Amino acid sequence: MSTLKVTTIQDISGNNSSTAEQIQQGRNKVWCRMTNSGGTPAIADSFNVSSLTDHAAGDFGFNFTNNLPNANYAAVATSEVASSNISVAQLVIGGNRVSDVRFQFFQIQNLSGGGVTVDPPVVAMICCGD
């Protein structure tokens, strides 16, 4: 296997350039599109996700193929609307999260709060960081 070492990468016109550090710092480390049919989550497409963990209704773990260098990353998720119900994602913090990330999805029942965990039909999530 060969290694290519460069200081700057440019597009063919020479107008847009990036350093290797900018590329490494700014790219997604993990992303996944998950489908959920009949309560069974499945990976539709992904990068650096090896498997899913179904902890409970609306509570999913995304297990990384390769650990992240540290737990100081940003993770966000969103979900598809199911049966006119809006669900919001909550990141579950705890433990050493370099090997996985976990989200819970809550159906919003009213603007003053309340809600239950639900299995959305589609979930998309990304993690960015070092």
GROMACS .gro file of C-alpha atoms in nm:
model
  130
    1MET     CA    1   0.000   0.000   0.000
    2SER     CA    2   0.131   0.345  -0.090
    3THR     CA    3   0.096   0.668   0.104
    4LEU     CA    4   0.042   1.004  -0.062
    5LYS     CA    5   0.170   1.298   0.145
    6VAL     CA    6   0.077   1.651   0.040
    7THR     CA    7   0.046   1.990   0.204
    8THR     CA    8  -0.254   2.119   0.009
    9ILE     CA    9  -0.518   1.961  -0.212
   10GLN     CA   10  -0.675   2.177  -0.486
   11ASP     CA   11  -0.948   2.131  -0.741
   12ILE     CA   12  -0.846   2.118  -1.106
   13SER     CA   13  -0.899   2.494  -1.153
   14GLY     CA   14  -0.677   2.576  -0.853
   15ASN     CA   15  -0.953   2.787  -0.695
   16ASN     CA   16  -1.056   2.566  -0.404
   17SER     CA   17  -0.796   2.420  -0.174
   18SER     CA   18  -0.786   2.237   0.158
   19THR     CA   19  -0.510   2.120   0.387
   20ALA     CA   20  -0.503   1.761   0.504
   21GLU     CA   21  -0.584   1.884   0.858
   22GLN     CA   22  -0.894   2.072   0.736
   23ILE     CA   23  -1.019   1.762   0.559
   24GLN     CA   24  -0.951   1.539   0.861
   25GLN     CA   25  -1.118   1.780   1.108
   26GLY     CA   26  -1.424   1.853   0.896
   27ARG     CA   27  -1.539   1.522   0.760
   28ASN     CA   28  -1.813   1.305   0.904
   29LYS     CA   29  -1.665   1.023   1.110
   30VAL     CA   30  -1.988   0.826   1.121
   31TRP     CA   31  -2.323   0.846   0.945
   32CYS     CA   32  -2.616   0.613   0.912
   33ARG     CA   33  -2.961   0.596   0.760
   34MET     CA   34  -3.167   0.344   0.953
   35THR     CA   35  -3.509   0.206   0.859
   36ASN     CA   36  -3.749   0.059   1.109
   37SER     CA   37  -4.019  -0.173   0.983
   38GLY     CA   38  -4.241  -0.356   1.229
   39GLY     CA   39  -4.011  -0.268   1.517
   40THR     CA   40  -3.701  -0.412   1.349
   41PRO     CA   41  -3.427  -0.155   1.285
   42ALA     CA   42  -3.199  -0.210   0.986
   43ILE     CA   43  -2.909  -0.018   0.832
   44ALA     CA   44  -3.019   0.118   0.493
   45ASP     CA   45  -2.680   0.280   0.424
   46SER     CA   46  -2.392   0.394   0.642
   47PHE     CA   47  -2.029   0.485   0.689
   48ASN     CA   48  -1.838   0.343   0.988
   49VAL     CA   49  -2.147   0.177   1.142
   50SER     CA   50  -2.114  -0.198   1.195
   51SER     CA   51  -2.446  -0.272   1.362
   52LEU     CA   52  -2.746  -0.135   1.551
   53THR     CA   53  -2.863  -0.205   1.905
   54ASP     CA   54  -3.237  -0.187   1.973
   55HIS     CA   55  -3.243  -0.099   2.346
   56ALA     CA   56  -3.620  -0.042   2.364
   57ALA     CA   57  -3.897   0.134   2.173
   58GLY     CA   58  -3.745   0.452   2.027
   59ASP     CA   59  -3.402   0.383   2.180
   60PHE     CA   60  -3.126   0.289   1.934
   61GLY     CA   61  -2.750   0.247   1.952
   62PHE     CA   62  -2.526   0.286   1.648
   63ASN     CA   63  -2.212   0.075   1.689
   64PHE     CA   64  -1.901   0.203   1.513
   65THR     CA   65  -1.687  -0.015   1.290
   66ASN     CA   66  -1.379   0.184   1.399
   67ASN     CA   67  -1.362   0.366   1.731
   68LEU     CA   68  -1.340   0.745   1.723
   69PRO     CA   69  -1.015   0.896   1.860
   70ASN     CA   70  -1.200   1.051   2.156
   71ALA     CA   71  -1.550   1.112   2.292
   72ASN     CA   72  -1.543   1.486   2.210
   73TYR     CA   73  -1.753   1.474   1.895
   74ALA     CA   74  -2.084   1.622   1.787
   75ALA     CA   75  -2.370   1.384   1.711
   76VAL     CA   76  -2.711   1.470   1.571
   77ALA     CA   77  -3.007   1.266   1.453
   78THR     CA   78  -3.340   1.329   1.292
   79SER     CA   79  -3.637   1.112   1.208
   80GLU     CA   80  -3.914   1.081   0.954
   81VAL     CA   81  -4.267   1.173   1.057
   82ALA     CA   82  -4.485   0.868   1.121
   83SER     CA   83  -4.866   0.884   1.116
   84SER     CA   84  -4.866   1.263   1.162
   85ASN     CA   85  -4.664   1.229   1.484
   86ILE     CA   86  -4.350   1.435   1.519
   87SER     CA   87  -4.062   1.277   1.708
   88VAL     CA   88  -3.750   1.447   1.838
   89ALA     CA   89  -3.412   1.284   1.900
   90GLN     CA   90  -3.234   1.298   2.231
   91LEU     CA   91  -2.867   1.204   2.255
   92VAL     CA   92  -2.808   0.960   2.541
   93ILE     CA   93  -2.484   1.051   2.717
   94GLY     CA   94  -2.291   0.812   2.938
   95GLY     CA   95  -2.004   0.571   2.938
   96ASN     CA   96  -1.713   0.569   2.698
   97ARG     CA   97  -1.878   0.671   2.372
   98VAL     CA   98  -1.585   0.626   2.134
   99SER     CA   99  -1.731   0.298   2.005
  100ASP     CA  100  -2.099   0.390   1.972
  101VAL     CA  101  -2.363   0.659   1.999
  102ARG     CA  102  -2.718   0.622   2.130
  103PHE     CA  103  -3.035   0.820   2.064
  104GLN     CA  104  -3.388   0.807   2.203
  105PHE     CA  105  -3.681   0.935   1.996
  106PHE     CA  106  -3.978   1.097   2.170
  107GLN     CA  107  -4.317   1.170   2.020
  108ILE     CA  108  -4.420   1.524   2.102
  109GLN     CA  109  -4.768   1.525   2.248
  110ASN     CA  110  -4.806   1.896   2.316
  111LEU     CA  111  -4.599   2.212   2.334
  112SER     CA  112  -4.579   2.207   2.714
  113GLY     CA  113  -4.396   1.876   2.715
  114GLY     CA  114  -4.482   1.515   2.767
  115GLY     CA  115  -4.432   1.235   2.528
  116VAL     CA  116  -4.341   0.873   2.489
  117THR     CA  117  -4.057   0.699   2.309
  118VAL     CA  118  -4.155   0.584   1.961
  119ASP     CA  119  -3.997   0.387   1.678
  120PRO     CA  120  -3.974   0.627   1.383
  121PRO     CA  121  -3.986   0.464   1.038
  122VAL     CA  122  -3.657   0.625   0.928
  123VAL     CA  123  -3.368   0.774   1.125
  124ALA     CA  124  -3.063   0.961   0.997
  125MET     CA  125  -2.764   1.044   1.217
  126ILE     CA  126  -2.412   1.182   1.183
  127CYS     CA  127  -2.108   1.226   1.407
  128CYS     CA  128  -1.839   1.487   1.338
  129GLY     CA  129  -1.517   1.554   1.526
  130ASP     CA  130  -1.147   1.470   1.548
   0.00000   0.00000   0.00000
